[in-house]
Amino acid sequence: MKVVAFNGSARQGGNTEILIGRVCVELEKRGILTERVSLAQQTIRGCIACGRCAENKDRRCAVEDDAANSYIGKMLAADGIILGSPVYFQDVTPEMKALIDRAGFVSRANGRMLSSRVGAAVAALRRTGGVGSIDTMNHFFLSGEMVIAGRAIGFGMERGEVLKDAEGIQQAVSLGQRMGWLLEKLRR
């Protein structure tokens, strides 16, 4: 089994990466392979509403000049998907929203090709917007008819500050355990 985790933060080694890492460690303890992808490493732009994914039905976005199709391919190859984002202005980062829109439209245009995968959402924030950000990421999972394992929210502004949020770290650990358990049950 494999899980791909997308980090929507521009900050390397930041709080979102730390939380995603805690989820992945628990999955790896169960023998589940994980791949961590930083959306900041390659360009991804928002959907241009061309509708060609619905016409082509080839499991790809028609826009070929950014990383969207690479990311969609990683989702197709995985049993589980983690979406993680810091809260910048009461919601997910633009890169995470671009991933959600592009992969979501392609999935829906191709018979909800990501259905039955297990999804989990992670948000790192300073004060507010965590629930809305989790909701945005969960919309991707629900629209694609995926199974949601849960969510983790951690508080911290400066790099590494989330480590002081014991409850947030525990949520990430529990999320990894729950996601692993769910994957094992569904893939029998």
PDB file of C-alpha atoms in Angstrom:
ATOM      1  CA  MET A   1       0.000   0.000   0.000  1.00  0.00           C
ATOM      2  CA  LYS A   2       1.055   3.555  -0.626  1.00  0.00           C
ATOM      3  CA  VAL A   3       0.033   7.010   0.582  1.00  0.00           C
ATOM      4  CA  VAL A   4       1.028  10.257  -1.103  1.00  0.00           C
ATOM      5  CA  ALA A   5       1.126  13.391   1.056  1.00  0.00           C
ATOM      6  CA  PHE A   6       0.931  16.841  -0.537  1.00  0.00           C
ATOM      7  CA  ASN A   7       2.332  19.744   1.456  1.00  0.00           C
ATOM      8  CA  GLY A   8       0.841  23.071   0.366  1.00  0.00           C
ATOM      9  CA  SER A   9       3.315  25.184   2.346  1.00  0.00           C
ATOM     10  CA  ALA A  10       5.989  27.333   0.750  1.00  0.00           C
ATOM     11  CA  ARG A  11       8.067  26.999   3.925  1.00  0.00           C
ATOM     12  CA  GLN A  12      10.427  24.017   3.892  1.00  0.00           C
ATOM     13  CA  GLY A  13      10.705  22.334   7.285  1.00  0.00           C
ATOM     14  CA  GLY A  14       7.675  24.255   8.533  1.00  0.00           C
ATOM     15  CA  ASN A  15       4.763  23.339  10.738  1.00  0.00           C
ATOM     16  CA  THR A  16       2.704  21.713   7.998  1.00  0.00           C
ATOM     17  CA  GLU A  17       5.629  19.507   7.034  1.00  0.00           C
ATOM     18  CA  ILE A  18       6.103  18.523  10.675  1.00  0.00           C
ATOM     19  CA  LEU A  19       2.442  17.502  11.055  1.00  0.00           C
ATOM     20  CA  ILE A  20       2.428  15.569   7.775  1.00  0.00           C
ATOM     21  CA  GLY A  21       5.628  13.857   8.910  1.00  0.00           C
ATOM     22  CA  ARG A  22       3.973  12.650  12.110  1.00  0.00           C
ATOM     23  CA  VAL A  23       1.109  11.150  10.118  1.00  0.00           C
ATOM     24  CA  CYS A  24       3.542   9.457   7.709  1.00  0.00           C
ATOM     25  CA  VAL A  25       5.675   7.977  10.491  1.00  0.00           C
ATOM     26  CA  GLU A  26       2.626   6.146  11.832  1.00  0.00           C
ATOM     27  CA  LEU A  27       1.774   4.834   8.371  1.00  0.00           C
ATOM     28  CA  GLU A  28       5.365   3.686   7.833  1.00  0.00           C
ATOM     29  CA  LYS A  29       5.270   1.801  11.155  1.00  0.00           C
ATOM     30  CA  ARG A  30       2.494  -0.301   9.582  1.00  0.00           C
ATOM     31  CA  GLY A  31       4.585  -1.006   6.481  1.00  0.00           C
ATOM     32  CA  ILE A  32       2.704   1.474   4.308  1.00  0.00           C
ATOM     33  CA  LEU A  33       4.913   3.325   1.831  1.00  0.00           C
ATOM     34  CA  THR A  34       4.675   7.102   1.908  1.00  0.00           C
ATOM     35  CA  GLU A  35       5.724   9.749  -0.560  1.00  0.00           C
ATOM     36  CA  ARG A  36       5.886  13.383   0.512  1.00  0.00           C
ATOM     37  CA  VAL A  37       5.408  16.026  -2.159  1.00  0.00           C
ATOM     38  CA  SER A  38       6.040  19.727  -1.633  1.00  0.00           C
ATOM     39  CA  LEU A  39       3.832  21.838  -3.884  1.00  0.00           C
ATOM     40  CA  ALA A  40       6.413  24.625  -3.548  1.00  0.00           C
ATOM     41  CA  GLN A  41       8.979  22.609  -5.502  1.00  0.00           C
ATOM     42  CA  GLN A  42       7.156  22.818  -8.846  1.00  0.00           C
ATOM     43  CA  THR A  43       4.666  25.253 -10.325  1.00  0.00           C
ATOM     44  CA  ILE A  44       0.954  24.459 -10.261  1.00  0.00           C
ATOM     45  CA  ARG A  45      -1.657  26.930 -11.409  1.00  0.00           C
ATOM     46  CA  GLY A  46      -5.414  27.050 -10.982  1.00  0.00           C
ATOM     47  CA  CYS A  47      -7.954  25.485 -13.297  1.00  0.00           C
ATOM     48  CA  ILE A  48      -8.714  27.496 -16.453  1.00  0.00           C
ATOM     49  CA  ALA A  49     -12.197  25.964 -16.840  1.00  0.00           C
ATOM     50  CA  CYS A  50     -11.517  24.790 -20.390  1.00  0.00           C
ATOM     51  CA  GLY A  51     -13.592  21.632 -19.958  1.00  0.00           C
ATOM     52  CA  ARG A  52     -11.202  19.536 -22.003  1.00  0.00           C
ATOM     53  CA  CYS A  53     -10.735  17.007 -19.188  1.00  0.00           C
ATOM     54  CA  ALA A  54     -14.416  16.123 -19.611  1.00  0.00           C
ATOM     55  CA  GLU A  55     -14.025  15.881 -23.391  1.00  0.00           C
ATOM     56  CA  ASN A  56     -10.762  13.918 -23.408  1.00  0.00           C
ATOM     57  CA  LYS A  57     -11.499  11.572 -20.496  1.00  0.00           C
ATOM     58  CA  ASP A  58      -7.841  10.508 -20.444  1.00  0.00           C
ATOM     59  CA  ARG A  59      -7.265  10.953 -16.686  1.00  0.00           C
ATOM     60  CA  ARG A  60      -5.163  14.036 -17.364  1.00  0.00           C
ATOM     61  CA  CYS A  61      -5.548  17.777 -17.299  1.00  0.00           C
ATOM     62  CA  ALA A  62      -5.344  19.276 -20.783  1.00  0.00           C
ATOM     63  CA  VAL A  63      -3.006  21.993 -19.486  1.00  0.00           C
ATOM     64  CA  GLU A  64       0.418  20.362 -19.737  1.00  0.00           C
ATOM     65  CA  ASP A  65       2.873  23.108 -18.751  1.00  0.00           C
ATOM     66  CA  ASP A  66       2.935  22.641 -14.973  1.00  0.00           C
ATOM     67  CA  ALA A  67       3.074  19.864 -12.370  1.00  0.00           C
ATOM     68  CA  ALA A  68      -0.663  19.073 -12.182  1.00  0.00           C
ATOM     69  CA  ASN A  69      -0.532  15.877 -14.242  1.00  0.00           C
ATOM     70  CA  SER A  70       2.471  14.608 -12.307  1.00  0.00           C
ATOM     71  CA  TYR A  71       0.534  15.116  -9.071  1.00  0.00           C
ATOM     72  CA  ILE A  72      -2.589  13.497 -10.502  1.00  0.00           C
ATOM     73  CA  GLY A  73      -0.474  10.503 -11.509  1.00  0.00           C
ATOM     74  CA  LYS A  74       0.834  10.211  -7.965  1.00  0.00           C
ATOM     75  CA  MET A  75      -2.749  10.213  -6.656  1.00  0.00           C
ATOM     76  CA  LEU A  76      -3.748   7.494  -9.115  1.00  0.00           C
ATOM     77  CA  ALA A  77      -0.828   5.332  -7.968  1.00  0.00           C
ATOM     78  CA  ALA A  78      -1.717   5.699  -4.279  1.00  0.00           C
ATOM     79  CA  ASP A  79      -4.206   4.013  -1.972  1.00  0.00           C
ATOM     80  CA  GLY A  80      -4.367   7.065   0.266  1.00  0.00           C
ATOM     81  CA  ILE A  81      -3.973  10.816  -0.118  1.00  0.00           C
ATOM     82  CA  ILE A  82      -2.975  13.341   2.531  1.00  0.00           C
ATOM     83  CA  LEU A  83      -3.548  17.024   1.863  1.00  0.00           C
ATOM     84  CA  GLY A  84      -1.759  19.428   4.196  1.00  0.00           C
ATOM     85  CA  SER A  85      -1.805  23.201   4.182  1.00  0.00           C
ATOM     86  CA  PRO A  86      -0.924  26.101   6.394  1.00  0.00           C
ATOM     87  CA  VAL A  87      -3.672  28.654   6.868  1.00  0.00           C
ATOM     88  CA  TYR A  88      -2.568  31.886   5.203  1.00  0.00           C
ATOM     89  CA  PHE A  89      -5.771  33.897   4.942  1.00  0.00           C
ATOM     90  CA  GLN A  90      -8.515  31.821   6.565  1.00  0.00           C
ATOM     91  CA  ASP A  91      -8.090  28.976   4.053  1.00  0.00           C
ATOM     92  CA  VAL A  92      -5.618  26.749   2.206  1.00  0.00           C
ATOM     93  CA  THR A  93      -2.730  28.138   0.163  1.00  0.00           C
ATOM     94  CA  PRO A  94      -3.266  28.960  -3.512  1.00  0.00           C
ATOM     95  CA  GLU A  95      -1.093  25.988  -4.501  1.00  0.00           C
ATOM     96  CA  MET A  96      -3.250  23.583  -2.479  1.00  0.00           C
ATOM     97  CA  LYS A  97      -6.421  25.060  -3.950  1.00  0.00           C
ATOM     98  CA  ALA A  98      -4.971  24.695  -7.449  1.00  0.00           C
ATOM     99  CA  LEU A  99      -4.208  21.016  -6.756  1.00  0.00           C
ATOM    100  CA  ILE A 100      -7.702  20.438  -5.384  1.00  0.00           C
ATOM    101  CA  ASP A 101      -9.389  22.118  -8.348  1.00  0.00           C
ATOM    102  CA  ARG A 102      -7.262  20.542 -11.068  1.00  0.00           C
ATOM    103  CA  ALA A 103      -7.176  17.001  -9.663  1.00  0.00           C
ATOM    104  CA  GLY A 104     -10.800  17.242  -8.570  1.00  0.00           C
ATOM    105  CA  PHE A 105     -12.109  18.233 -11.978  1.00  0.00           C
ATOM    106  CA  VAL A 106     -10.043  15.564 -13.754  1.00  0.00           C
ATOM    107  CA  SER A 107     -11.254  12.933 -11.284  1.00  0.00           C
ATOM    108  CA  ARG A 108     -14.902  13.886 -11.698  1.00  0.00           C
ATOM    109  CA  ALA A 109     -14.560  14.068 -15.500  1.00  0.00           C
ATOM    110  CA  ASN A 110     -13.202  10.517 -15.467  1.00  0.00           C
ATOM    111  CA  GLY A 111     -15.871   8.747 -13.438  1.00  0.00           C
ATOM    112  CA  ARG A 112     -14.502   9.840 -10.058  1.00  0.00           C
ATOM    113  CA  MET A 113     -11.307   7.940 -10.747  1.00  0.00           C
ATOM    114  CA  LEU A 114      -9.975   8.532  -7.211  1.00  0.00           C
ATOM    115  CA  SER A 115     -13.004   7.015  -5.482  1.00  0.00           C
ATOM    116  CA  SER A 116     -12.507   4.633  -2.574  1.00  0.00           C
ATOM    117  CA  ARG A 117      -9.073   6.015  -1.752  1.00  0.00           C
ATOM    118  CA  VAL A 118      -8.540   7.041   1.841  1.00  0.00           C
ATOM    119  CA  GLY A 119      -8.074  10.754   2.445  1.00  0.00           C
ATOM    120  CA  ALA A 120      -6.812  12.787   5.384  1.00  0.00           C
ATOM    121  CA  ALA A 121      -6.448  16.534   5.878  1.00  0.00           C
ATOM    122  CA  VAL A 122      -3.843  18.402   7.936  1.00  0.00           C
ATOM    123  CA  ALA A 123      -3.777  22.126   8.730  1.00  0.00           C
ATOM    124  CA  ALA A 124      -1.187  24.244  10.532  1.00  0.00           C
ATOM    125  CA  LEU A 125      -2.232  27.672  11.718  1.00  0.00           C
ATOM    126  CA  ARG A 126      -1.485  30.498  14.065  1.00  0.00           C
ATOM    127  CA  ARG A 127      -4.952  31.330  15.353  1.00  0.00           C
ATOM    128  CA  THR A 128      -8.010  30.904  13.095  1.00  0.00           C
ATOM    129  CA  GLY A 129      -9.083  29.327   9.817  1.00  0.00           C
ATOM    130  CA  GLY A 130      -8.189  25.736  10.583  1.00  0.00           C
ATOM    131  CA  VAL A 131     -11.696  24.325  10.373  1.00  0.00           C
ATOM    132  CA  GLY A 132     -12.395  26.117   7.091  1.00  0.00           C
ATOM    133  CA  SER A 133      -9.120  24.861   5.624  1.00  0.00           C
ATOM    134  CA  ILE A 134      -9.882  21.287   6.679  1.00  0.00           C
ATOM    135  CA  ASP A 135     -13.340  21.713   5.155  1.00  0.00           C
ATOM    136  CA  THR A 136     -11.836  22.867   1.842  1.00  0.00           C
ATOM    137  CA  MET A 137      -9.581  19.802   1.688  1.00  0.00           C
ATOM    138  CA  ASN A 138     -12.419  17.485   2.746  1.00  0.00           C
ATOM    139  CA  HIS A 139     -14.553  18.825  -0.117  1.00  0.00           C
ATOM    140  CA  PHE A 140     -11.966  17.336  -2.478  1.00  0.00           C
ATOM    141  CA  PHE A 141     -12.268  13.943  -0.794  1.00  0.00           C
ATOM    142  CA  LEU A 142     -16.052  13.984  -0.585  1.00  0.00           C
ATOM    143  CA  SER A 143     -16.537  15.175  -4.162  1.00  0.00           C
ATOM    144  CA  GLY A 144     -14.308  12.351  -5.336  1.00  0.00           C
ATOM    145  CA  GLU A 145     -16.217   9.737  -3.291  1.00  0.00           C
ATOM    146  CA  MET A 146     -13.184   8.997  -1.154  1.00  0.00           C
ATOM    147  CA  VAL A 147     -13.203   7.745   2.425  1.00  0.00           C
ATOM    148  CA  ILE A 148     -12.060  10.319   4.979  1.00  0.00           C
ATOM    149  CA  ALA A 149      -9.907   8.983   7.816  1.00  0.00           C
ATOM    150  CA  GLY A 150      -9.999  12.268   9.734  1.00  0.00           C
ATOM    151  CA  ARG A 151      -8.002  15.426  10.249  1.00  0.00           C
ATOM    152  CA  ALA A 152      -5.265  16.987  12.337  1.00  0.00           C
ATOM    153  CA  ILE A 153      -4.913  20.651  13.245  1.00  0.00           C
ATOM    154  CA  GLY A 154      -1.776  22.076  14.843  1.00  0.00           C
ATOM    155  CA  PHE A 155      -1.078  25.564  16.150  1.00  0.00           C
ATOM    156  CA  GLY A 156       2.139  27.444  15.614  1.00  0.00           C
ATOM    157  CA  MET A 157       3.387  30.425  13.649  1.00  0.00           C
ATOM    158  CA  GLU A 158       7.164  30.231  13.562  1.00  0.00           C
ATOM    159  CA  ARG A 159       8.915  27.240  12.000  1.00  0.00           C
ATOM    160  CA  GLY A 160       8.796  24.322  14.453  1.00  0.00           C
ATOM    161  CA  GLU A 161       6.424  26.043  16.874  1.00  0.00           C
ATOM    162  CA  VAL A 162       3.769  23.377  16.235  1.00  0.00           C
ATOM    163  CA  LEU A 163       5.943  20.981  18.257  1.00  0.00           C
ATOM    164  CA  LYS A 164       4.813  22.889  21.356  1.00  0.00           C
ATOM    165  CA  ASP A 165       1.186  21.991  20.573  1.00  0.00           C
ATOM    166  CA  ALA A 166       1.032  18.568  22.213  1.00  0.00           C
ATOM    167  CA  GLU A 167      -2.620  18.070  21.313  1.00  0.00           C
ATOM    168  CA  GLY A 168      -2.009  18.936  17.651  1.00  0.00           C
ATOM    169  CA  ILE A 169       0.939  16.547  17.460  1.00  0.00           C
ATOM    170  CA  GLN A 170      -1.182  13.826  19.070  1.00  0.00           C
ATOM    171  CA  GLN A 171      -3.926  14.466  16.507  1.00  0.00           C
ATOM    172  CA  ALA A 172      -1.386  13.890  13.711  1.00  0.00           C
ATOM    173  CA  VAL A 173      -0.143  10.676  15.331  1.00  0.00           C
ATOM    174  CA  SER A 174      -3.707   9.423  15.852  1.00  0.00           C
ATOM    175  CA  LEU A 175      -4.602  10.368  12.283  1.00  0.00           C
ATOM    176  CA  GLY A 176      -1.710   8.288  10.951  1.00  0.00           C
ATOM    177  CA  GLN A 177      -2.766   5.321  13.067  1.00  0.00           C
ATOM    178  CA  ARG A 178      -6.408   5.634  12.020  1.00  0.00           C
ATOM    179  CA  MET A 179      -5.539   6.083   8.345  1.00  0.00           C
ATOM    180  CA  GLY A 180      -3.285   3.022   8.449  1.00  0.00           C
ATOM    181  CA  TRP A 181      -5.952   0.933  10.156  1.00  0.00           C
ATOM    182  CA  LEU A 182      -8.573   2.056   7.628  1.00  0.00           C
ATOM    183  CA  LEU A 183      -6.321   1.334   4.654  1.00  0.00           C
ATOM    184  CA  GLU A 184      -5.653  -2.161   5.990  1.00  0.00           C
ATOM    185  CA  LYS A 185      -9.387  -2.839   6.453  1.00  0.00           C
ATOM    186  CA  LEU A 186     -10.368  -1.533   3.031  1.00  0.00           C
ATOM    187  CA  ARG A 187      -7.565  -3.240   1.105  1.00  0.00           C
ATOM    188  CA  ARG A 188      -8.121  -6.782   2.435  1.00  0.00           C
TER     189      ARG A 188
END
